[in-house]
């Protein structure tokens, strides 16, 4: 209780740095936080949205891939059509991808579903020629209802769905970041599909990008998905 | 422009986005099970874009005035437009788009506080005059005016510390130097000043 002035001070510093402050405690804390927000917003010009944010939102809307409002853990999948939500739990883990499905130690507001992206009721889709891939290459593909990326790391080939595990927007490969970037809220995943926390961008760690099963046969790369 | 959008909302036909069965796509490709979850949501992008372009700045500023930081304001603003995309069409009464967006922003902000503070009930700010969409945006009370009104009602020492910290963005160190106080003095002073500001804000009808 006695350290409230100290906590409040950190809170104010966060506001001044334009980042989400750690909540104070109780009703008094809430009242102080709301008052601090009101005063901070009074700084001349502070309440103007940045051009970058406006453009990001514009692109999201133009892409038509605006996620469902968060209500339940499956909302991100509904967006990508074609009954993915109905698929029974199954295998769904790609070559050497076991470590990617490890659960994050987190308590997200909406619990993650444990259903792998595509269970056993899928089919193989040819998405690329093996000769088109080289170590370090990242390549977008479309396999039925799922869009994703092939990532070649050394001799290991991985496939991820390009669906942000936050709210289901499409992530895209950003060579300058060497990672997958989500235009909606700025989430970043590394080339292995792991969520890459920057600043304090979310209140919890996001799950890694959903892996897809992948195989190479007769020089052809296949991804396990469902038809559109 | 707003007239167009109103017609979209007012019509019985869901115009902001239309659902259709994905089984009919791509020349009727076979669907394993045609259920609710199999539907594709298709967005009338032009309509949403228009709503977005017209109102995003207002909604952002409305939210920013309540959360006071860019990170939360961006997050909550996009939540409002996500909700708009999926729910605006269900709204059959003649409430305007702007009123709908502001009302949604208001509950989104309340949800934000509720989630952050784990309090059972967070009072929702009264709608005051935001519901009247014929009121020009420029006339809506600005965040600067609200902050100014509170600061003006404070005793001099409180006003000075909060002005330096919030409006000028001084660090505690700089504030201490400016006021000739120790840093811990500044922290206690700004704490008391903020408590007082909360009371004044309530009296002025700003705080819920």
GROMACS .gro file of C-alpha atoms in nm:
model
  436
    1UNK     CA    1   0.000   0.000   0.000
    2UNK     CA    2   0.273   0.240   0.099
    3UNK     CA    3   0.447   0.192  -0.234
    4UNK     CA    4   0.150   0.324  -0.427
    5UNK     CA    5   0.325   0.653  -0.512
    6UNK     CA    6   0.613   0.447  -0.653
    7UNK     CA    7   0.385   0.221  -0.854
    8UNK     CA    8   0.190   0.519  -0.978
    9UNK     CA    9   0.512   0.679  -1.088
   10UNK     CA   10   0.602   0.377  -1.301
   11UNK     CA   11   0.251   0.387  -1.438
   12UNK     CA   12   0.294   0.746  -1.547
   13UNK     CA   13   0.631   0.667  -1.704
   14UNK     CA   14   0.463   0.394  -1.908
   15UNK     CA   15   0.195   0.632  -2.028
   16UNK     CA   16   0.458   0.885  -2.128
   17UNK     CA   17   0.636   0.614  -2.325
   18UNK     CA   18   0.305   0.535  -2.501
   19UNK     CA   19   0.298   0.179  -2.373
   20UNK     CA   20   0.037  -0.013  -2.180
   21UNK     CA   21   0.099   0.034  -1.809
   22UNK     CA   22   0.095  -0.244  -1.556
   23UNK     CA   23  -0.236  -0.216  -1.369
   24UNK     CA   24  -0.234  -0.062  -1.022
   25UNK     CA   25  -0.439  -0.225  -0.752
   26UNK     CA   26  -0.801  -0.210  -0.652
   27UNK     CA   27  -1.061   0.054  -0.705
   28UNK     CA   28  -0.835   0.334  -0.594
   29UNK     CA   29  -0.575   0.216  -0.842
   30UNK     CA   30  -0.831   0.214  -1.119
   31UNK     CA   31  -0.946   0.566  -1.041
   32UNK     CA   32  -0.586   0.690  -1.035
   33UNK     CA   33  -0.508   0.511  -1.361
   34UNK     CA   34  -0.810   0.658  -1.535
   35UNK     CA   35  -0.729   1.005  -1.414
   36UNK     CA   36  -0.367   0.970  -1.521
   37UNK     CA   37  -0.485   0.856  -1.865
   38UNK     CA   38  -0.712   1.157  -1.895
   39UNK     CA   39  -0.434   1.400  -1.806
   40UNK     CA   40  -0.183   1.232  -2.033
   41UNK     CA   41  -0.428   1.246  -2.323
   42UNK     CA   42  -0.437   1.621  -2.275
   43UNK     CA   43  -0.086   1.657  -2.405
   44UNK     CA   44  -0.109   1.856  -2.726
   45UNK     CA   45  -0.135   1.626  -3.028
   46UNK     CA   46  -0.091   1.308  -2.826
   47UNK     CA   47  -0.431   1.171  -2.920
   48UNK     CA   48  -0.368   1.167  -3.295
   49UNK     CA   49  -0.336   0.820  -3.443
   50UNK     CA   50  -0.006   0.760  -3.620
   51UNK     CA   51  -0.003   0.734  -3.997
   52UNK     CA   52   0.155   0.394  -3.959
   53UNK     CA   53  -0.133   0.263  -3.749
   54UNK     CA   54  -0.394   0.401  -3.988
   55UNK     CA   55  -0.219   0.241  -4.280
   56UNK     CA   56  -0.189  -0.091  -4.099
   57UNK     CA   57  -0.562  -0.093  -4.027
   58UNK     CA   58  -0.638   0.009  -4.384
   59UNK     CA   59  -0.435  -0.280  -4.518
   60UNK     CA   60  -0.606  -0.522  -4.282
   61UNK     CA   61  -0.948  -0.410  -4.397
   62UNK     CA   62  -0.843  -0.419  -4.762
   63UNK     CA   63  -0.714  -0.773  -4.718
   64UNK     CA   64  -1.060  -0.877  -4.602
   65UNK     CA   65  -0.903  -1.080  -4.328
   66UNK     CA   66  -1.038  -0.913  -4.024
   67UNK     CA   67  -1.072  -1.164  -3.743
   68UNK     CA   68  -1.387  -1.246  -3.554
   69UNK     CA   69  -1.417  -1.063  -3.226
   70UNK     CA   70  -1.254  -1.266  -2.953
   71UNK     CA   71  -1.525  -1.472  -2.793
   72UNK     CA   72  -1.385  -1.820  -2.794
   73UNK     CA   73  -1.061  -1.988  -2.878
   74UNK     CA   74  -1.160  -2.098  -3.226
   75UNK     CA   75  -1.245  -1.763  -3.373
   76UNK     CA   76  -0.924  -1.732  -3.566
   77UNK     CA   77  -0.996  -2.042  -3.760
   78UNK     CA   78  -1.348  -1.966  -3.862
   79UNK     CA   79  -1.212  -1.696  -4.080
   80UNK     CA   80  -1.020  -1.919  -4.308
   81UNK     CA   81  -1.326  -2.108  -4.420
   82UNK     CA   82  -1.407  -2.463  -4.500
   83UNK     CA   83  -1.482  -2.637  -4.181
   84UNK     CA   84  -1.139  -2.640  -4.025
   85UNK     CA   85  -1.309  -2.607  -3.691
   86UNK     CA   86  -1.483  -2.937  -3.748
   87UNK     CA   87  -1.175  -3.140  -3.799
   88UNK     CA   88  -1.119  -3.398  -3.532
   89UNK     CA   89  -0.807  -3.377  -3.325
   90UNK     CA   90  -0.537  -3.564  -3.504
   91UNK     CA   91  -0.172  -3.574  -3.585
   92UNK     CA   92  -0.100  -3.238  -3.737
   93UNK     CA   93   0.266  -3.213  -3.659
   94UNK     CA   94   0.517  -3.171  -3.937
   95UNK     CA   95   0.863  -3.309  -3.990
   96UNK     CA   96   1.068  -3.241  -3.682
   97UNK     CA   97   0.814  -2.993  -3.557
   98UNK     CA   98   0.742  -3.147  -3.219
   99UNK     CA   99   0.899  -2.868  -3.025
  100UNK     CA  100   0.685  -2.614  -3.198
  101UNK     CA  101   0.363  -2.730  -3.041
  102UNK     CA  102   0.490  -2.695  -2.687
  103UNK     CA  103   0.240  -2.496  -2.486
  104UNK     CA  104   0.332  -2.151  -2.375
  105UNK     CA  105   0.328  -2.098  -2.000
  106UNK     CA  106   0.052  -1.845  -2.012
  107UNK     CA  107  -0.298  -1.754  -1.912
  108UNK     CA  108  -0.442  -1.591  -2.219
  109UNK     CA  109  -0.785  -1.433  -2.190
  110UNK     CA  110  -0.916  -1.677  -2.447
  111UNK     CA  111  -0.779  -2.025  -2.391
  112UNK     CA  112  -0.602  -2.174  -2.693
  113UNK     CA  113  -0.766  -2.472  -2.856
  114UNK     CA  114  -0.563  -2.789  -2.844
  115UNK     CA  115  -0.679  -2.894  -3.189
  116UNK     CA  116  -0.392  -2.904  -3.435
  117UNK     CA  117  -0.466  -2.697  -3.739
  118UNK     CA  118  -0.542  -2.991  -3.965
  119UNK     CA  119  -0.617  -3.327  -3.811
  120UNK     CA  120  -0.651  -3.661  -3.981
  121UNK     CA  121  -0.932  -3.558  -4.213
  122UNK     CA  122  -0.717  -3.366  -4.453
  123UNK     CA  123  -0.538  -3.439  -4.776
  124UNK     CA  124  -0.199  -3.367  -4.931
  125UNK     CA  125  -0.165  -3.061  -5.149
  126UNK     CA  126   0.130  -3.011  -5.380
  127UNK     CA  127   0.260  -2.664  -5.302
  128UNK     CA  128   0.610  -2.637  -5.447
  129UNK     CA  129   0.898  -2.817  -5.610
  130UNK     CA  130   1.175  -2.919  -5.374
  131UNK     CA  131   1.421  -2.768  -5.621
  132UNK     CA  132   1.266  -2.427  -5.560
  133UNK     CA  133   1.374  -2.436  -5.197
  134UNK     CA  134   1.718  -2.378  -5.056
  135UNK     CA  135   1.851  -2.354  -4.701
  136UNK     CA  136   1.716  -2.038  -4.541
  137UNK     CA  137   1.444  -1.988  -4.797
  138UNK     CA  138   1.093  -1.889  -4.697
  139UNK     CA  139   0.815  -1.939  -4.945
  140UNK     CA  140   0.443  -1.864  -4.933
  141UNK     CA  141   0.198  -2.131  -5.040
  142UNK     CA  142  -0.172  -2.191  -5.069
  143UNK     CA  143  -0.295  -2.538  -4.983
  144UNK     CA  144  -0.672  -2.563  -5.011
  145UNK     CA  145  -0.823  -2.354  -4.736
  146UNK     CA  146  -0.495  -2.270  -4.574
  147UNK     CA  147  -0.236  -2.019  -4.671
  148UNK     CA  148   0.101  -2.057  -4.512
  149UNK     CA  149   0.477  -2.055  -4.545
  150UNK     CA  150   0.738  -2.316  -4.613
  151UNK     CA  151   1.058  -2.257  -4.422
  152UNK     CA  152   1.375  -2.444  -4.508
  153UNK     CA  153   1.625  -2.449  -4.223
  154UNK     CA  154   1.931  -2.649  -4.311
  155UNK     CA  155   1.790  -2.982  -4.419
  156UNK     CA  156   1.474  -2.937  -4.215
  157UNK     CA  157   1.158  -2.832  -4.392
  158UNK     CA  158   0.874  -2.676  -4.195
  159UNK     CA  159   0.531  -2.544  -4.285
  160UNK     CA  160   0.325  -2.294  -4.088
  161UNK     CA  161  -0.022  -2.157  -4.134
  162UNK     CA  162  -0.002  -1.782  -4.192
  163UNK     CA  163  -0.255  -1.718  -3.918
  164UNK     CA  164  -0.162  -1.501  -3.624
  165UNK     CA  165  -0.240  -1.685  -3.300
  166UNK     CA  166  -0.358  -1.362  -3.143
  167UNK     CA  167  -0.673  -1.282  -3.340
  168UNK     CA  168  -0.635  -1.465  -3.665
  169UNK     CA  169  -0.506  -1.203  -3.903
  170UNK     CA  170  -0.275  -1.313  -4.182
  171UNK     CA  171   0.090  -1.289  -4.097
  172UNK     CA  172   0.343  -1.218  -4.370
  173UNK     CA  173   0.710  -1.288  -4.401
  174UNK     CA  174   0.916  -0.979  -4.334
  175UNK     CA  175   1.271  -1.032  -4.459
  176UNK     CA  176   1.398  -0.723  -4.277
  177UNK     CA  177   1.281  -0.871  -3.945
  178UNK     CA  178   1.371  -1.224  -4.041
  179UNK     CA  179   1.031  -1.319  -3.907
  180UNK     CA  180   0.657  -1.331  -3.959
  181UNK     CA  181   0.477  -1.007  -3.894
  182UNK     CA  182   0.109  -0.958  -3.814
  183UNK     CA  183  -0.023  -0.625  -3.945
  184UNK     CA  184  -0.316  -0.614  -3.702
  185UNK     CA  185  -0.140  -0.566  -3.371
  186UNK     CA  186   0.222  -0.601  -3.466
  187UNK     CA  187   0.293  -0.951  -3.337
  188UNK     CA  188   0.620  -1.095  -3.459
  189UNK     CA  189   0.717  -1.462  -3.490
  190UNK     CA  190   1.064  -1.585  -3.570
  191UNK     CA  191   1.151  -1.806  -3.866
  192UNK     CA  192   1.071  -2.112  -3.654
  193UNK     CA  193   0.721  -1.976  -3.598
  194UNK     CA  194   0.782  -1.892  -3.234
  195UNK     CA  195   0.623  -1.581  -3.094
  196UNK     CA  196   0.889  -1.319  -3.049
  197UNK     CA  197   0.797  -1.078  -2.770
  198UNK     CA  198   0.910  -0.723  -2.823
  199UNK     CA  199   0.859  -0.442  -2.579
  200UNK     CA  200   0.558  -0.553  -2.379
  201UNK     CA  201   0.333  -0.603  -2.674
  202UNK     CA  202   0.090  -0.854  -2.526
  203UNK     CA  203  -0.021  -0.934  -2.176
  204UNK     CA  204   0.063  -1.296  -2.241
  205UNK     CA  205   0.288  -1.494  -2.470
  206UNK     CA  206   0.124  -1.593  -2.793
  207UNK     CA  207   0.128  -1.951  -2.907
  208UNK     CA  208   0.363  -2.031  -3.191
  209UNK     CA  209   0.224  -2.027  -3.543
  210UNK     CA  210   0.032  -2.345  -3.616
  211UNK     CA  211   0.248  -2.601  -3.788
  212UNK     CA  212   0.123  -2.808  -4.081
  213UNK     CA  213   0.242  -3.150  -4.184
  214UNK     CA  214   0.477  -3.140  -4.477
  215UNK     CA  215   0.646  -3.407  -4.690
  216UNK     CA  216   0.866  -3.427  -4.997
  217UNK     CA  217   0.797  -3.697  -5.255
  218UNK     CA  218   0.949  -3.727  -5.600
  219UNK     CA  219   1.084  -3.377  -5.579
  220UNK     CA  220   0.744  -3.236  -5.494
  221UNK     CA  221   0.660  -3.065  -5.162
  222UNK     CA  222   0.321  -3.153  -5.014
  223UNK     CA  223   0.135  -2.990  -4.728
  224UNK     CA  224  -0.146  -3.159  -4.535
  225UNK     CA  225  -0.452  -2.938  -4.546
  226UNK     CA  226  -0.824  -2.932  -4.624
  227UNK     CA  227  -0.996  -2.833  -4.947
  228UNK     CA  228  -1.153  -2.493  -4.974
  229UNK     CA  229  -2.152   0.990  -4.733
  230UNK     CA  230  -2.295   0.913  -4.393
  231UNK     CA  231  -2.631   0.873  -4.561
  232UNK     CA  232  -2.498   0.581  -4.766
  233UNK     CA  233  -2.367   0.412  -4.460
  234UNK     CA  234  -2.689   0.461  -4.272
  235UNK     CA  235  -2.876   0.293  -4.550
  236UNK     CA  236  -2.646  -0.001  -4.526
  237UNK     CA  237  -2.712  -0.040  -4.158
  238UNK     CA  238  -3.078   0.032  -4.182
  239UNK     CA  239  -3.150  -0.220  -4.456
  240UNK     CA  240  -3.274  -0.566  -4.375
  241UNK     CA  241  -3.015  -0.711  -4.605
  242UNK     CA  242  -2.679  -0.767  -4.438
  243UNK     CA  243  -2.477  -0.539  -4.656
  244UNK     CA  244  -2.159  -0.489  -4.461
  245UNK     CA  245  -2.080  -0.849  -4.512
  246UNK     CA  246  -2.262  -1.141  -4.657
  247UNK     CA  247  -2.228  -1.501  -4.566
  248UNK     CA  248  -2.243  -1.777  -4.814
  249UNK     CA  249  -2.178  -2.142  -4.799
  250UNK     CA  250  -1.821  -2.211  -4.892
  251UNK     CA  251  -1.931  -2.537  -5.051
  252UNK     CA  252  -2.047  -2.337  -5.347
  253UNK     CA  253  -1.708  -2.193  -5.413
  254UNK     CA  254  -1.464  -2.312  -5.671
  255UNK     CA  255  -1.720  -2.488  -5.883
  256UNK     CA  256  -1.895  -2.657  -5.596
  257UNK     CA  257  -1.610  -2.844  -5.438
  258UNK     CA  258  -1.724  -3.111  -5.200
  259UNK     CA  259  -1.766  -3.017  -4.835
  260UNK     CA  260  -1.721  -3.269  -4.559
  261UNK     CA  261  -2.000  -3.122  -4.347
  262UNK     CA  262  -2.206  -2.819  -4.422
  263UNK     CA  263  -2.249  -2.658  -4.082
  264UNK     CA  264  -2.244  -2.309  -3.945
  265UNK     CA  265  -1.869  -2.326  -3.908
  266UNK     CA  266  -1.829  -2.400  -4.277
  267UNK     CA  267  -1.950  -2.065  -4.389
  268UNK     CA  268  -1.725  -1.808  -4.537
  269UNK     CA  269  -1.761  -1.455  -4.422
  270UNK     CA  270  -1.737  -1.224  -4.710
  271UNK     CA  271  -1.690  -0.861  -4.649
  272UNK     CA  272  -1.823  -0.573  -4.841
  273UNK     CA  273  -1.490  -0.404  -4.823
  274UNK     CA  274  -1.592  -0.079  -4.981
  275UNK     CA  275  -1.860  -0.021  -4.717
  276UNK     CA  276  -1.632  -0.106  -4.430
  277UNK     CA  277  -1.353   0.105  -4.571
  278UNK     CA  278  -1.585   0.400  -4.589
  279UNK     CA  279  -1.697   0.353  -4.230
  280UNK     CA  280  -1.335   0.317  -4.129
  281UNK     CA  281  -1.207   0.624  -4.312
  282UNK     CA  282  -1.485   0.841  -4.178
  283UNK     CA  283  -1.467   0.743  -3.815
  284UNK     CA  284  -1.133   0.595  -3.726
  285UNK     CA  285  -0.977   0.917  -3.601
  286UNK     CA  286  -1.276   1.004  -3.387
  287UNK     CA  287  -1.285   0.658  -3.233
  288UNK     CA  288  -0.912   0.650  -3.178
  289UNK     CA  289  -0.919   0.987  -3.002
  290UNK     CA  290  -1.220   0.889  -2.795
  291UNK     CA  291  -1.032   0.582  -2.674
  292UNK     CA  292  -0.699   0.755  -2.636
  293UNK     CA  293  -0.859   1.016  -2.411
  294UNK     CA  294  -0.953   0.730  -2.178
  295UNK     CA  295  -0.647   0.506  -2.184
  296UNK     CA  296  -0.378   0.767  -2.238
  297UNK     CA  297  -0.130   0.555  -2.430
  298UNK     CA  298  -0.082   0.461  -2.792
  299UNK     CA  299  -0.043   0.089  -2.737
  300UNK     CA  300  -0.381   0.045  -2.569
  301UNK     CA  301  -0.549   0.297  -2.797
  302UNK     CA  302  -0.439   0.110  -3.110
  303UNK     CA  303  -0.537  -0.224  -2.966
  304UNK     CA  304  -0.881  -0.112  -2.854
  305UNK     CA  305  -0.948   0.086  -3.172
  306UNK     CA  306  -0.887  -0.218  -3.386
  307UNK     CA  307  -1.113  -0.419  -3.156
  308UNK     CA  308  -1.393  -0.170  -3.218
  309UNK     CA  309  -1.360  -0.203  -3.594
  310UNK     CA  310  -1.341  -0.578  -3.573
  311UNK     CA  311  -1.668  -0.571  -3.381
  312UNK     CA  312  -1.814  -0.330  -3.633
  313UNK     CA  313  -1.731  -0.563  -3.913
  314UNK     CA  314  -1.909  -0.852  -3.753
  315UNK     CA  315  -2.198  -0.690  -3.574
  316UNK     CA  316  -2.293  -0.370  -3.745
  317UNK     CA  317  -2.530  -0.548  -3.981
  318UNK     CA  318  -2.734  -0.687  -3.694
  319UNK     CA  319  -2.808  -0.342  -3.575
  320UNK     CA  320  -3.155  -0.276  -3.713
  321UNK     CA  321  -3.258   0.037  -3.531
  322UNK     CA  322  -3.186   0.374  -3.682
  323UNK     CA  323  -2.890   0.450  -3.457
  324UNK     CA  324  -2.622   0.598  -3.672
  325UNK     CA  325  -2.295   0.431  -3.744
  326UNK     CA  326  -2.104   0.682  -3.542
  327UNK     CA  327  -2.325   0.637  -3.239
  328UNK     CA  328  -2.285   0.263  -3.272
  329UNK     CA  329  -1.908   0.293  -3.295
  330UNK     CA  330  -1.884   0.528  -2.999
  331UNK     CA  331  -2.110   0.309  -2.788
  332UNK     CA  332  -1.894   0.012  -2.881
  333UNK     CA  333  -1.578   0.204  -2.802
  334UNK     CA  334  -1.723   0.289  -2.465
  335UNK     CA  335  -1.798  -0.072  -2.371
  336UNK     CA  336  -1.466  -0.183  -2.516
  337UNK     CA  337  -1.287   0.060  -2.287
  338UNK     CA  338  -1.494  -0.055  -1.989
  339UNK     CA  339  -1.409  -0.417  -2.071
  340UNK     CA  340  -1.046  -0.321  -2.091
  341UNK     CA  341  -1.048  -0.175  -1.740
  342UNK     CA  342  -1.247  -0.466  -1.609
  343UNK     CA  343  -1.000  -0.712  -1.748
  344UNK     CA  344  -0.702  -0.515  -1.625
  345UNK     CA  345  -0.829  -0.455  -1.274
  346UNK     CA  346  -1.025  -0.775  -1.217
  347UNK     CA  347  -1.299  -0.578  -1.050
  348UNK     CA  348  -1.648  -0.718  -1.074
  349UNK     CA  349  -1.810  -0.400  -1.188
  350UNK     CA  350  -1.644  -0.112  -1.359
  351UNK     CA  351  -1.881   0.179  -1.398
  352UNK     CA  352  -1.935   0.264  -1.759
  353UNK     CA  353  -1.898   0.623  -1.849
  354UNK     CA  354  -2.230   0.790  -1.922
  355UNK     CA  355  -2.279   0.852  -2.290
  356UNK     CA  356  -2.330   1.221  -2.243
  357UNK     CA  357  -2.347   1.388  -2.580
  358UNK     CA  358  -2.155   1.139  -2.788
  359UNK     CA  359  -2.473   0.980  -2.911
  360UNK     CA  360  -2.575   1.274  -3.123
  361UNK     CA  361  -2.403   1.226  -3.449
  362UNK     CA  362  -2.519   1.555  -3.586
  363UNK     CA  363  -2.278   1.721  -3.348
  364UNK     CA  364  -1.961   1.811  -3.535
  365UNK     CA  365  -1.656   1.627  -3.410
  366UNK     CA  366  -1.474   1.953  -3.361
  367UNK     CA  367  -1.720   2.060  -3.098
  368UNK     CA  368  -1.679   1.750  -2.889
  369UNK     CA  369  -1.477   1.828  -2.584
  370UNK     CA  370  -1.114   1.762  -2.653
  371UNK     CA  371  -0.882   1.572  -2.426
  372UNK     CA  372  -0.675   1.886  -2.391
  373UNK     CA  373  -0.973   2.083  -2.268
  374UNK     CA  374  -1.061   1.816  -2.014
  375UNK     CA  375  -0.709   1.799  -1.879
  376UNK     CA  376  -0.694   2.176  -1.869
  377UNK     CA  377  -1.018   2.200  -1.674
  378UNK     CA  378  -0.889   1.963  -1.410
  379UNK     CA  379  -0.549   2.128  -1.383
  380UNK     CA  380  -0.706   2.471  -1.351
  381UNK     CA  381  -0.905   2.356  -1.051
  382UNK     CA  382  -0.596   2.232  -0.863
  383UNK     CA  383  -0.387   2.416  -0.605
  384UNK     CA  384  -0.073   2.567  -0.756
  385UNK     CA  385   0.180   2.307  -0.638
  386UNK     CA  386  -0.034   2.020  -0.759
  387UNK     CA  387  -0.095   2.187  -1.093
  388UNK     CA  388   0.275   2.248  -1.148
  389UNK     CA  389   0.386   1.893  -1.082
  390UNK     CA  390   0.117   1.740  -1.304
  391UNK     CA  391   0.172   1.992  -1.582
  392UNK     CA  392   0.542   1.914  -1.592
  393UNK     CA  393   0.493   1.540  -1.579
  394UNK     CA  394   0.190   1.489  -1.803
  395UNK     CA  395   0.175   1.782  -2.041
  396UNK     CA  396   0.546   1.848  -2.080
  397UNK     CA  397   0.655   1.488  -2.039
  398UNK     CA  398   0.929   1.566  -1.785
  399UNK     CA  399   1.091   1.276  -1.605
  400UNK     CA  400   1.076   1.263  -1.226
  401UNK     CA  401   1.437   1.373  -1.219
  402UNK     CA  402   1.375   1.677  -1.439
  403UNK     CA  403   1.062   1.762  -1.244
  404UNK     CA  404   1.253   1.744  -0.915
  405UNK     CA  405   1.520   1.976  -1.050
  406UNK     CA  406   1.264   2.222  -1.184
  407UNK     CA  407   1.070   2.232  -0.858
  408UNK     CA  408   1.367   2.213  -0.625
  409UNK     CA  409   1.242   1.894  -0.463
  410UNK     CA  410   1.381   1.546  -0.412
  411UNK     CA  411   1.263   1.274  -0.645
  412UNK     CA  412   1.068   1.101  -0.371
  413UNK     CA  413   0.901   1.433  -0.287
  414UNK     CA  414   0.792   1.455  -0.647
  415UNK     CA  415   0.649   1.103  -0.641
  416UNK     CA  416   0.445   1.172  -0.330
  417UNK     CA  417   0.335   1.510  -0.458
  418UNK     CA  418   0.218   1.377  -0.793
  419UNK     CA  419   0.036   1.095  -0.613
  420UNK     CA  420  -0.160   1.338  -0.396
  421UNK     CA  421  -0.215   1.569  -0.690
  422UNK     CA  422  -0.361   1.284  -0.889
  423UNK     CA  423  -0.590   1.181  -0.603
  424UNK     CA  424  -0.719   1.534  -0.593
  425UNK     CA  425  -0.753   1.538  -0.973
  426UNK     CA  426  -0.966   1.225  -0.958
  427UNK     CA  427  -1.210   1.399  -0.726
  428UNK     CA  428  -1.223   1.704  -0.948
  429UNK     CA  429  -1.269   1.487  -1.255
  430UNK     CA  430  -1.564   1.319  -1.090
  431UNK     CA  431  -1.717   1.651  -1.006
  432UNK     CA  432  -1.677   1.766  -1.365
  433UNK     CA  433  -1.839   1.447  -1.485
  434UNK     CA  434  -1.529   1.311  -1.662
  435UNK     CA  435  -1.458   1.005  -1.455
  436UNK     CA  436  -1.718   0.733  -1.436
   0.00000   0.00000   0.00000
